[in-house]
PDB file of C-alpha atoms in Angstrom:
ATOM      1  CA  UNK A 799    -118.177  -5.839  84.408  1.00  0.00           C
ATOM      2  CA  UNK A 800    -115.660  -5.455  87.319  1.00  0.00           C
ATOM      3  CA  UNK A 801    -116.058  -6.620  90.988  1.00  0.00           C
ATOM      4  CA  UNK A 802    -116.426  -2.827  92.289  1.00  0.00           C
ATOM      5  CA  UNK A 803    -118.800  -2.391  89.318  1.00  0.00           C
ATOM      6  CA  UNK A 804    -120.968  -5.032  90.949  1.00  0.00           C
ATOM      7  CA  UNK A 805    -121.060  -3.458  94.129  1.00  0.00           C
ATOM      8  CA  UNK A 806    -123.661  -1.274  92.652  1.00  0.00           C
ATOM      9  CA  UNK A 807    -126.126  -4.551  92.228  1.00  0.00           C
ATOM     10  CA  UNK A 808    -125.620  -5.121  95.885  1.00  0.00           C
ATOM     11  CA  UNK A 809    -125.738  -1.581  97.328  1.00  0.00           C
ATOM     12  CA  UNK A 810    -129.789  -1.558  97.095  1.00  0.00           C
ATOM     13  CA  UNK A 811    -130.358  -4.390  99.260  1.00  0.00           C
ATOM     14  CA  UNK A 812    -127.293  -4.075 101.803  1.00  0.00           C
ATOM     15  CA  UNK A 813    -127.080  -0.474 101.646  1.00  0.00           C
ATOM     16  CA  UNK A 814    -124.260   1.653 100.930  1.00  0.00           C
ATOM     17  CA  UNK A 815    -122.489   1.400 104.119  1.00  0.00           C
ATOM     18  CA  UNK A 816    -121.710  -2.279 103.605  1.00  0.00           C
ATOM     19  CA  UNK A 817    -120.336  -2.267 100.418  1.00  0.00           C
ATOM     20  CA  UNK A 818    -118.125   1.007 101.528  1.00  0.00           C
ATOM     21  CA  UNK A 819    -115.247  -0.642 103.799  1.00  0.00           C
ATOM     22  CA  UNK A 820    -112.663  -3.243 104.177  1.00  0.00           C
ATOM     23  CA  UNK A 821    -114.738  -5.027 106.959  1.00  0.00           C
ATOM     24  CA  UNK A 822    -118.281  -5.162 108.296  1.00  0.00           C
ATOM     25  CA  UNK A 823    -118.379  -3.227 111.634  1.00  0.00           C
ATOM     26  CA  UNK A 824    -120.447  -4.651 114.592  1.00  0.00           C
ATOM     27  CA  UNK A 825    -120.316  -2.553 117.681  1.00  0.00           C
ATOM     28  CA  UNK A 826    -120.452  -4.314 121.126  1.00  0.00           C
ATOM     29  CA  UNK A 827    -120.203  -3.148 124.614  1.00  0.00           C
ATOM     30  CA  UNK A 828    -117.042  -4.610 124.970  1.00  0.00           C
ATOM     31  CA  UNK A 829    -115.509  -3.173 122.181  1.00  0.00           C
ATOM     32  CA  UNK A 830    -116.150  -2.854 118.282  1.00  0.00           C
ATOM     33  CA  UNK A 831    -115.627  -6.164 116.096  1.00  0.00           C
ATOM     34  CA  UNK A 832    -114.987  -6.060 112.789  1.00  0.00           C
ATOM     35  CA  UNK A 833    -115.223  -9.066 110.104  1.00  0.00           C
ATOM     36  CA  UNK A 834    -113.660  -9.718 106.796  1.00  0.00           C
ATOM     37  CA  UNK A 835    -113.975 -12.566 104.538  1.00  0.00           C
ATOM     38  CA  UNK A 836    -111.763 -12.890 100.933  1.00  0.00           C
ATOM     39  CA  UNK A 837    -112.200 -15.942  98.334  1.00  0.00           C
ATOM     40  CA  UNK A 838    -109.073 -16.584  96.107  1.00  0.00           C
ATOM     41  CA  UNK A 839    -108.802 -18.739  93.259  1.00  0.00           C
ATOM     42  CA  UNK A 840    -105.844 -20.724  92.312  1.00  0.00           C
ATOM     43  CA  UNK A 841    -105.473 -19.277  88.503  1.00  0.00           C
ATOM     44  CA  UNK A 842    -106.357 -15.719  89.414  1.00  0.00           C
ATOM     45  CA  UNK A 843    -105.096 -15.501  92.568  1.00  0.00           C
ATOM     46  CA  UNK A 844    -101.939 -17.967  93.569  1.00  0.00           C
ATOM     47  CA  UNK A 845     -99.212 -17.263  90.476  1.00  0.00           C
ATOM     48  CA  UNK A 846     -97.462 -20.887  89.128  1.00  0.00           C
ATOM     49  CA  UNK A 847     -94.539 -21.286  91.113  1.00  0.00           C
ATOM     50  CA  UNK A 848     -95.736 -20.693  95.030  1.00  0.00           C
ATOM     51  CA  UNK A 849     -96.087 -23.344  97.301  1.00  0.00           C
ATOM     52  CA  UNK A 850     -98.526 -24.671  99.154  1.00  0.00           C
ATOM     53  CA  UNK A 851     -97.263 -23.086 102.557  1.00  0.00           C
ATOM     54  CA  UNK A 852     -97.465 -19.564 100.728  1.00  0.00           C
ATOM     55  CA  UNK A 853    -101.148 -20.163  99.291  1.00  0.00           C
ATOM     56  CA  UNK A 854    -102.170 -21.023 103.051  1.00  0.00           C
ATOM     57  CA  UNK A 855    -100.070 -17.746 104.088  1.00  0.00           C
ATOM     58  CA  UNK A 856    -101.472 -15.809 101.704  1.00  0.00           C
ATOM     59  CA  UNK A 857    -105.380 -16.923 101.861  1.00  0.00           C
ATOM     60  CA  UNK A 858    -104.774 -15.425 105.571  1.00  0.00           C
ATOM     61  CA  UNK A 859    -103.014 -12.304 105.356  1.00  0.00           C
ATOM     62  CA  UNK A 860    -105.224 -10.791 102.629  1.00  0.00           C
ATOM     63  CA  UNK A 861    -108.124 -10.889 105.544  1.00  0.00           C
ATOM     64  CA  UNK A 862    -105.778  -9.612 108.266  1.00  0.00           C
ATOM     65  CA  UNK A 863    -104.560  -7.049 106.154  1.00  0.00           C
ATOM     66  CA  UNK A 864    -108.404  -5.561 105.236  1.00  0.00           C
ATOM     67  CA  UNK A 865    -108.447  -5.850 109.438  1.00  0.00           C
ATOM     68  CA  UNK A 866    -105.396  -3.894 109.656  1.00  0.00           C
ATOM     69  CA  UNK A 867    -106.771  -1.159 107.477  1.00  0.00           C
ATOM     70  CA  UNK A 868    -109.642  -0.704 110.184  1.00  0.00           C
ATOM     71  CA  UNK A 869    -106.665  -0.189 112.550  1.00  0.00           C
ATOM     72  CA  UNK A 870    -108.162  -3.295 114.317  1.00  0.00           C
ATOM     73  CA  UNK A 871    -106.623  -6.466 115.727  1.00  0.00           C
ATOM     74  CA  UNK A 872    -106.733  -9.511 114.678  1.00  0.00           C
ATOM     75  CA  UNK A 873    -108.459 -12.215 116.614  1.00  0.00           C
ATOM     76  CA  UNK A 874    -109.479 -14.958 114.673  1.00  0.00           C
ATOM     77  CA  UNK A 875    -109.866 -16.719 111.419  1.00  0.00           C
ATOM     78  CA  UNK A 876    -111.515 -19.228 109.734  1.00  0.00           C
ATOM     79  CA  UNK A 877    -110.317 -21.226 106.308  1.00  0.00           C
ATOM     80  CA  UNK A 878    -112.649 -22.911 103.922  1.00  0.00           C
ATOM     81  CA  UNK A 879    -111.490 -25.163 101.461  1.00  0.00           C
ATOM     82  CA  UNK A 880    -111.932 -26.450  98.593  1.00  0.00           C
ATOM     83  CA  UNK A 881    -109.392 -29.133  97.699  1.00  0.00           C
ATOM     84  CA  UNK A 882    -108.508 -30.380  93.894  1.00  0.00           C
ATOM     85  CA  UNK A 883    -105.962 -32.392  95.544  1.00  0.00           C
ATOM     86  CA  UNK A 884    -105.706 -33.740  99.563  1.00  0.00           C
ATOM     87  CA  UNK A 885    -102.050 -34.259  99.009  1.00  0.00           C
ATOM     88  CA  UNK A 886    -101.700 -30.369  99.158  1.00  0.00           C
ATOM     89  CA  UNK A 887    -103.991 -29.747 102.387  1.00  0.00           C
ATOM     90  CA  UNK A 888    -100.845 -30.161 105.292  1.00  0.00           C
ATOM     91  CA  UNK A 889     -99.119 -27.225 103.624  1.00  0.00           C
ATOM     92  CA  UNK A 890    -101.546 -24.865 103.332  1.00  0.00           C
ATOM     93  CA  UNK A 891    -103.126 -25.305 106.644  1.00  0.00           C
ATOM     94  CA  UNK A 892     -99.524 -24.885 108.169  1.00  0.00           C
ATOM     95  CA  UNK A 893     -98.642 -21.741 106.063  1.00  0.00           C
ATOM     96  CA  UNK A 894    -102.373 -20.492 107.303  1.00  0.00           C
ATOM     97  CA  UNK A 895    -101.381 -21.558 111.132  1.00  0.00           C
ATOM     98  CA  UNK A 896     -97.806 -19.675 110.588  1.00  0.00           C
ATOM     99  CA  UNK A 897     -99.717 -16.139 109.136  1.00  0.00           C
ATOM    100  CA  UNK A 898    -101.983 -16.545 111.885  1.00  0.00           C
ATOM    101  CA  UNK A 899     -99.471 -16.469 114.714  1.00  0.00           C
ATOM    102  CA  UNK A 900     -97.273 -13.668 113.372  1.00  0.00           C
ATOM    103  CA  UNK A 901    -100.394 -11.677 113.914  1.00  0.00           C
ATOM    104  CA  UNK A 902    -101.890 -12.358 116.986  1.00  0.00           C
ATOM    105  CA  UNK A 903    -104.749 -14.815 115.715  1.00  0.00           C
ATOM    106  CA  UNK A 904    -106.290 -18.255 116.367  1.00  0.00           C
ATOM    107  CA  UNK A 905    -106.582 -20.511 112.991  1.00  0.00           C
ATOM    108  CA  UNK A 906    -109.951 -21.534 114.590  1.00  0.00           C
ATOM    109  CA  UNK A 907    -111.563 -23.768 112.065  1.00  0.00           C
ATOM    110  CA  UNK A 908    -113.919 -23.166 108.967  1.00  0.00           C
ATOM    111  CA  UNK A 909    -114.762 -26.512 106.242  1.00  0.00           C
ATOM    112  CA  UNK A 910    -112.765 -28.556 104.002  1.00  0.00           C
ATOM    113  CA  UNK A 911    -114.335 -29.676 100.292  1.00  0.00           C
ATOM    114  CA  UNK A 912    -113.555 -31.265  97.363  1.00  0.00           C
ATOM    115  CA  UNK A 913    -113.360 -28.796  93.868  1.00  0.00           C
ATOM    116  CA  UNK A 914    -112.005 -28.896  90.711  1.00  0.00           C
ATOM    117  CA  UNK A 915    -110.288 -25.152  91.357  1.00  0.00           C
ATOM    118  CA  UNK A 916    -108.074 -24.607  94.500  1.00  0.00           C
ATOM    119  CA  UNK A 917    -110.112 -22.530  95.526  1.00  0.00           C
ATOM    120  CA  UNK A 918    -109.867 -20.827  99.443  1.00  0.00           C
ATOM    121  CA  UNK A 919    -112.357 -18.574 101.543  1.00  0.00           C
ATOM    122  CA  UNK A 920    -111.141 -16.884 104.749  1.00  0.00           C
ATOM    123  CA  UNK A 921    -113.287 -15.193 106.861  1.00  0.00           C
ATOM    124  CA  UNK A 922    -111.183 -12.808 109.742  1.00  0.00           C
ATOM    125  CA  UNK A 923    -112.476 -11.543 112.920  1.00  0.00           C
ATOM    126  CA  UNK A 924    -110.746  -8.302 114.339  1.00  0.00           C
ATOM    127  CA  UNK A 925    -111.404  -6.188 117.438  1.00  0.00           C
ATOM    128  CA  UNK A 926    -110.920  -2.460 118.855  1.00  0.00           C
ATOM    129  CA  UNK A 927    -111.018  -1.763 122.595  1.00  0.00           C
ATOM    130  CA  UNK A 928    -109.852   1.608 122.910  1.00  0.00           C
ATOM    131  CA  UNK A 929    -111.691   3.452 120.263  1.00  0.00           C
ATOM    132  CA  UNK A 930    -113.718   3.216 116.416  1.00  0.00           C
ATOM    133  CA  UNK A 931    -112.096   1.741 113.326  1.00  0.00           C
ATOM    134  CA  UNK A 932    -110.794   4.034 110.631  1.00  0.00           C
ATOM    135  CA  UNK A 933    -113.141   3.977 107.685  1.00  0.00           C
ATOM    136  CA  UNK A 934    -112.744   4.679 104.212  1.00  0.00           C
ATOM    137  CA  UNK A 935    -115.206   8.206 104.718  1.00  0.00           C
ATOM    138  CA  UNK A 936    -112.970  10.192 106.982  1.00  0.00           C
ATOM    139  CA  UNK A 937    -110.763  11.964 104.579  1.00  0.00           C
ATOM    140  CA  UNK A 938    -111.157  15.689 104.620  1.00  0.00           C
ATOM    141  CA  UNK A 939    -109.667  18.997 103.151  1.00  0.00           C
ATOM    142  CA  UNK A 940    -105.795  19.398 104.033  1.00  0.00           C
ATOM    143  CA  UNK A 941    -105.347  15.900 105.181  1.00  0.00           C
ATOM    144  CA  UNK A 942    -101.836  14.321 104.206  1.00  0.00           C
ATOM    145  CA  UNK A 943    -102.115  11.220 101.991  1.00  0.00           C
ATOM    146  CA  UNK A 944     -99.488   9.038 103.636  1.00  0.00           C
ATOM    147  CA  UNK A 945     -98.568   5.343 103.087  1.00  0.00           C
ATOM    148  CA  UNK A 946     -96.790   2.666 104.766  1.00  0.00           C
ATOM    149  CA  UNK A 947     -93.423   0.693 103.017  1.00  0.00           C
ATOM    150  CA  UNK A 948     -92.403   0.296  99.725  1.00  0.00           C
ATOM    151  CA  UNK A 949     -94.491  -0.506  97.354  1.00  0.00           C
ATOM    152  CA  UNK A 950     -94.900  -1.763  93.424  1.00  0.00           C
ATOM    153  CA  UNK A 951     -92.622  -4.869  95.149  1.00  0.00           C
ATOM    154  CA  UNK A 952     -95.220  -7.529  94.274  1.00  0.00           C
ATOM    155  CA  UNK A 953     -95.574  -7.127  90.649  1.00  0.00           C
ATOM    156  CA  UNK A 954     -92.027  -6.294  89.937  1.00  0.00           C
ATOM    157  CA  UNK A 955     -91.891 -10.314  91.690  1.00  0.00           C
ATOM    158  CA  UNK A 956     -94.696 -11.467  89.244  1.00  0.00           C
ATOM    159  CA  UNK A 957     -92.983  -9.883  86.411  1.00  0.00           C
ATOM    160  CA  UNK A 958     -90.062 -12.276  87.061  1.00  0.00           C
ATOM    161  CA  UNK A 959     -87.584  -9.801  89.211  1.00  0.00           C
ATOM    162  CA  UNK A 960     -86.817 -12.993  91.618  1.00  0.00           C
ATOM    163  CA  UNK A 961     -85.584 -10.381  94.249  1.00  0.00           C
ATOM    164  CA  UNK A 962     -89.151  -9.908  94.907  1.00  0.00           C
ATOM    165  CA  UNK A 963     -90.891 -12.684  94.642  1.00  0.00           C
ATOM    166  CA  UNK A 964     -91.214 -13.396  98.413  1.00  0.00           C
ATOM    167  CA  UNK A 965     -93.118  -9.885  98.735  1.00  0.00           C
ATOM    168  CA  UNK A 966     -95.364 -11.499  96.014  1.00  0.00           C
ATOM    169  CA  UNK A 967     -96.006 -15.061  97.756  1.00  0.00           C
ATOM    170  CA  UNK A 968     -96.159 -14.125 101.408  1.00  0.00           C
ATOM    171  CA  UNK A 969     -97.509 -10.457 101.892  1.00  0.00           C
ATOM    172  CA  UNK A 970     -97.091  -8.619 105.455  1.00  0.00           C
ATOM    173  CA  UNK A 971    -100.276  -6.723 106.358  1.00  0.00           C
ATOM    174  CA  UNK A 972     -99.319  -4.139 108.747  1.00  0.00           C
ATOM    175  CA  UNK A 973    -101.541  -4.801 111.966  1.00  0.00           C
ATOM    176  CA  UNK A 974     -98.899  -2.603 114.197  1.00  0.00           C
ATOM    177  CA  UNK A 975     -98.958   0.394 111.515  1.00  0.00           C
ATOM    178  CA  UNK A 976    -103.198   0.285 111.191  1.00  0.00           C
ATOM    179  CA  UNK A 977    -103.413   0.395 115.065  1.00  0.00           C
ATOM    180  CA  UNK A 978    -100.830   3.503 115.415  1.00  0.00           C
ATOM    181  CA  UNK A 979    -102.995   5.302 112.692  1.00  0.00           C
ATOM    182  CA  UNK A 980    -106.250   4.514 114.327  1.00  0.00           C
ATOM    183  CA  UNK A 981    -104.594   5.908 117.684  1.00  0.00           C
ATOM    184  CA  UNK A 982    -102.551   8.985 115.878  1.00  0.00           C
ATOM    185  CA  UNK A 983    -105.685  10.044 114.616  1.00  0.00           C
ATOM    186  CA  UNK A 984    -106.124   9.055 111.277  1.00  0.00           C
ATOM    187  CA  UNK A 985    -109.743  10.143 109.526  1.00  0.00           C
ATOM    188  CA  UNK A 986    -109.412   7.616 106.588  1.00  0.00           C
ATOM    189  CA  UNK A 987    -107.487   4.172 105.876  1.00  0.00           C
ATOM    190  CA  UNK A 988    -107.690   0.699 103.647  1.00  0.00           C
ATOM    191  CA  UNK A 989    -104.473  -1.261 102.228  1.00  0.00           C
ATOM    192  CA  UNK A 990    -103.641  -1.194  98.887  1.00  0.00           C
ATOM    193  CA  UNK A 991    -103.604  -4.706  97.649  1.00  0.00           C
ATOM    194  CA  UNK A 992    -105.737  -3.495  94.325  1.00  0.00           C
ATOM    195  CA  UNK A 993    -102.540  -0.862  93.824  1.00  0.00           C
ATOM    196  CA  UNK A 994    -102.563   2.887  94.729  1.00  0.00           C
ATOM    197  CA  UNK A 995    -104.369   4.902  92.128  1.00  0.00           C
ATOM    198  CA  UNK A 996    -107.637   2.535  92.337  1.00  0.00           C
ATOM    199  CA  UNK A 997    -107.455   2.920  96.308  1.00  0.00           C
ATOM    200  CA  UNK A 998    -107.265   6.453  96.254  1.00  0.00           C
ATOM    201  CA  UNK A 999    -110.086   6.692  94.101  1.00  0.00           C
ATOM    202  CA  UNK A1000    -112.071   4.741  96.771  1.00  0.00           C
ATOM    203  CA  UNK A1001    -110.874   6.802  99.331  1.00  0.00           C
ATOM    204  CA  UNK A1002    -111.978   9.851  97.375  1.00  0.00           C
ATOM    205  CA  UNK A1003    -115.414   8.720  96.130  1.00  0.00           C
ATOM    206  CA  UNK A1004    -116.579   7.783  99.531  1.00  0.00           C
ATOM    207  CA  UNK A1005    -115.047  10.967 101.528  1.00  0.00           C
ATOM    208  CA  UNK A1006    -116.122  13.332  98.561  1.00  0.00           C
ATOM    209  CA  UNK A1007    -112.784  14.812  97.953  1.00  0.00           C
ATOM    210  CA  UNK A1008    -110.176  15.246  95.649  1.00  0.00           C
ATOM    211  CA  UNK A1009    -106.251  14.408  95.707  1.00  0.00           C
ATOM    212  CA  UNK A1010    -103.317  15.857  94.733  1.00  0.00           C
ATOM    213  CA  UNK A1011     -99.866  13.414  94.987  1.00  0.00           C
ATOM    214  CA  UNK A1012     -96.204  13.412  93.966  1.00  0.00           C
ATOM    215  CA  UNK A1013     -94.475  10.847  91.950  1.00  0.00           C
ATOM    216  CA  UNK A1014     -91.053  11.601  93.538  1.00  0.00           C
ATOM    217  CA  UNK A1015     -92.196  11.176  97.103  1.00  0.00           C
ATOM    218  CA  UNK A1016     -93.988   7.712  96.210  1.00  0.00           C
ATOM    219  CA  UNK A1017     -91.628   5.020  98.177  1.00  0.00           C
ATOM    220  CA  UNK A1018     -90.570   2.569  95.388  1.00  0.00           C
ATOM    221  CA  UNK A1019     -87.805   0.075  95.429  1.00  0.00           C
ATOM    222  CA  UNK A1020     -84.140   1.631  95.202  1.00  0.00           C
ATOM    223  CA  UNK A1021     -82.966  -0.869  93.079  1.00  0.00           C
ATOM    224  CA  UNK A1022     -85.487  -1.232  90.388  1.00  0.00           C
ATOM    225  CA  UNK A1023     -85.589   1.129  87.599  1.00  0.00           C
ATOM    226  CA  UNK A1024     -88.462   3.589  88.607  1.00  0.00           C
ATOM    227  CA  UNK A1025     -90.648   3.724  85.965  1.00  0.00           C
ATOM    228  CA  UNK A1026     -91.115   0.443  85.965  1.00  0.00           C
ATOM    229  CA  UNK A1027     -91.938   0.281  89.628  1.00  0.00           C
ATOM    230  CA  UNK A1028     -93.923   3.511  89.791  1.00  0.00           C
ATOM    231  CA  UNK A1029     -96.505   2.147  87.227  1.00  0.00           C
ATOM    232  CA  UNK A1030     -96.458  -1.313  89.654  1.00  0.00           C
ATOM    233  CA  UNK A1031     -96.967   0.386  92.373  1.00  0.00           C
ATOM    234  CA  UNK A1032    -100.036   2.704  91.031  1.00  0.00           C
ATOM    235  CA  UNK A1033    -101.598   0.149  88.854  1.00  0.00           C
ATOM    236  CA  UNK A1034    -100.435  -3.151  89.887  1.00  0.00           C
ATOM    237  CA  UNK A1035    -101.911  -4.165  93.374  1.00  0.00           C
ATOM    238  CA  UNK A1036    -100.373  -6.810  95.423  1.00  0.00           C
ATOM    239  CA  UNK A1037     -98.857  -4.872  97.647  1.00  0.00           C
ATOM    240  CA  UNK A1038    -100.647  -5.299 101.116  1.00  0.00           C
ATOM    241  CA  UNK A1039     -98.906  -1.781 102.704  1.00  0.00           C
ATOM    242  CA  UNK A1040    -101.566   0.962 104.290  1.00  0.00           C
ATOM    243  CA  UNK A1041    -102.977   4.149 102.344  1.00  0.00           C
ATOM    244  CA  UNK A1042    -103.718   6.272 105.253  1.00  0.00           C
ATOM    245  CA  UNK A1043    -104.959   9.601 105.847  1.00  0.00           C
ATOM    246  CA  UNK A1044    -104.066  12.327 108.600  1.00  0.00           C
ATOM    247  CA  UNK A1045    -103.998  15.767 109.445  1.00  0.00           C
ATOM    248  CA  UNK A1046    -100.962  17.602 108.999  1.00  0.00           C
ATOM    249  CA  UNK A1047    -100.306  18.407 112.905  1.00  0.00           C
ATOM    250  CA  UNK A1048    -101.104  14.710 113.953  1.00  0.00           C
ATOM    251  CA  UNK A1049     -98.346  12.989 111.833  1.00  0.00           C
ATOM    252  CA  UNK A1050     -95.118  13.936 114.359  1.00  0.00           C
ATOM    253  CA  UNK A1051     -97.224  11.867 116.710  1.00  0.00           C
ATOM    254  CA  UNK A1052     -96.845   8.817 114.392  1.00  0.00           C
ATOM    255  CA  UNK A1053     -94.553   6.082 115.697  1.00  0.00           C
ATOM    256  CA  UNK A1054     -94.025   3.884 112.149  1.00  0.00           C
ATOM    257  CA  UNK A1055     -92.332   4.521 109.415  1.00  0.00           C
ATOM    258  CA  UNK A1056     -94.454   6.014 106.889  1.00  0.00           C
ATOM    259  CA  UNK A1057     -94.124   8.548 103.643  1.00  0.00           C
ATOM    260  CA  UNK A1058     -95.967  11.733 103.107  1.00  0.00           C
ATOM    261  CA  UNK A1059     -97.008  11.315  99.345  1.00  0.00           C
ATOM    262  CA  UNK A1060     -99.768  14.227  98.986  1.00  0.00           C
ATOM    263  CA  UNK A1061    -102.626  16.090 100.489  1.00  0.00           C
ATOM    264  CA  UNK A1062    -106.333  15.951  99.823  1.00  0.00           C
ATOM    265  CA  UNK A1063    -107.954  18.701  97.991  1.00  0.00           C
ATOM    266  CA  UNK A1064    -111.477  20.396  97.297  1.00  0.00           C
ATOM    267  CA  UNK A1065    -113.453  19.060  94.359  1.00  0.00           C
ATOM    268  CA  UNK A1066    -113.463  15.402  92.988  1.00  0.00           C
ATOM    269  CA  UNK A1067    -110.137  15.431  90.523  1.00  0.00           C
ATOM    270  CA  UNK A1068    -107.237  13.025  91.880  1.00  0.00           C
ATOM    271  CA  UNK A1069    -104.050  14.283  90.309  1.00  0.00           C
ATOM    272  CA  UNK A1070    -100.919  13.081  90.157  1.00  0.00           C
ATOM    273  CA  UNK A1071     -97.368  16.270  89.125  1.00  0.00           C
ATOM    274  CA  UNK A1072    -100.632  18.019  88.183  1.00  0.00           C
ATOM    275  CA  UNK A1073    -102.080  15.530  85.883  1.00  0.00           C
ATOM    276  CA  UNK A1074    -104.821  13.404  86.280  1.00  0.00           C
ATOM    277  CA  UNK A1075    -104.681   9.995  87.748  1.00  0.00           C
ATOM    278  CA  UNK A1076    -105.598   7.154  85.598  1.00  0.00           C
ATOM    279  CA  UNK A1077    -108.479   5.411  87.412  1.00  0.00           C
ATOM    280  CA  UNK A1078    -106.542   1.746  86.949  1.00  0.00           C
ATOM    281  CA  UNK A1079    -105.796  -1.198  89.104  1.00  0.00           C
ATOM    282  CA  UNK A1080    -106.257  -4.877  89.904  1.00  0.00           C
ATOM    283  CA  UNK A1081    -109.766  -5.749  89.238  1.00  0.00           C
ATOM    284  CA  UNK A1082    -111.714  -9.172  88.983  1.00  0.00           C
ATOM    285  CA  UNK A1083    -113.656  -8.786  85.533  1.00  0.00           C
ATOM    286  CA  UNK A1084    -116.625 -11.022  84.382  1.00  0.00           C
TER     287      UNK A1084
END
């Protein structure tokens, strides 16, 4: 059984609409807040090779990137851990502090442990002033399927291209590009750090549509040979970049740099040159 398989266990007591986005959504009258929380695992999560500083980078940016996909801001974050070593806590607390004021937010705490694993838990606070995040259920008929950057960069790096291995180690979630969805108008959003084809699939199962994309216009690294990177960039994860949706006349009002890749559809199919999509990313298995 796979993580989102074991949603389903957890969908009957939470209900659906907590199991369906990046973040829990608490509405205020000062705003909207939203709240993340991700645990990583040193030998699923961290590949042999990064550093400390990059473990504490990336154990943050995986929460302020499911923020970003709200089209929220970042406000705060908190960092349990669980030590197999203390020798190795100084640098991931300052690659935590470093992701943390790229973004916007205050490293404001959370619990230190011992544990035979390296094992991390952040848990991300993110807030909206000026409208309602962007949810996974928005998509509808005619949208464009857009995305931000380049992607299939991460697991070209853990495949041993050293020209990415930085994209790899110390992800960029894109806090600027969620917000300028949110306030373009975009109906449905999440990042892609499980790789595209999987997102989509969420995107599509919780809108109820289908999806029709293009190979050719998927944004892939010009100097890796594209097979290679296409099937990184559908299948592979790691790549923390936006899969946003958005009707046609909204995107000229779109400030970021972003690529068109498809539009949704009627029905449930999600095809790719006309073919169906493989339903096949990252997962966590048990």
């Amino acid at each position: 059984m796979d993580d989102r398989a074991l949603l389903n266990i957890i969908r009957p007591v939470c209900g659906r609409e907590t199991c369906s986005d990046d973040c829990a959504i608490l509405p205020l009258s000062c705003g909207t807040l939203v709240t993340s929380t991700d645990m990583l695992h040193e030998r699923s999560d961290f590949p042999q090779g990064m550093t400390d500083w990059q473990i504490g980078w990336m154990s943050v940016a995986v929460t302020i990137s499911d923020i970003a996909a709200m089209g929220a801001q970042p406000i705060q974050i908190l960092l349990a851990i669980g030590l197999n070593t203390e020798e190795r806590l100084s640098g991931i607390v300052s690659g935590a502090q470093a992701c943390c004021r790229k973004y916007g937010a205050t490293y404001a705490g959370g619990d230190l442990d011992a544990h035979t694993e390296l094992t991390l838990v952040s848990t991300g606070i993110g807030i909206i002033t000026d409208g309602t995040p962007v949810r996974r259920i928005g998509a509808h008929v005619g949208d464009c399927i857009c995305v931000t950057g380049t992607l299939g960069r991460a697991i070209l790096g853990l495949s041993g291209d050293k020209r990415y291995w930085k994209d790899l180690c110390e992800p960029q979630p894109r806090v600027h590009e969620g917000i300028a969805v949110r306030t373009a108008g975009g109906t449905a959003m999440m990042d892609i750090s499980d790789g595209l084809a999987i997102s989509l699939y969420d995107i599509a199962s919780e809108s109820g549509v289908g999806m029709e994309i293009s190979s050719i216009r998927i944004p892939l690294p010009l100097d890796a040979e594209r097979e290679k990177a296409l099937e990184a960039a559908l299948f592979g994860g790691g790549d923390f970049e936006l899969l946003f949706f958005i009707p046609e006349n909204a995107t000229s009002t779109l400030s970021i740099p972003f690529s068109i890749i498809g539009k949704v559809t009627e029905g449930s199919n999600i095809t790719m040159d006309g073919e169906m999509l493989q339903k096949r990313g990252y997962l966590h298995h048990w």
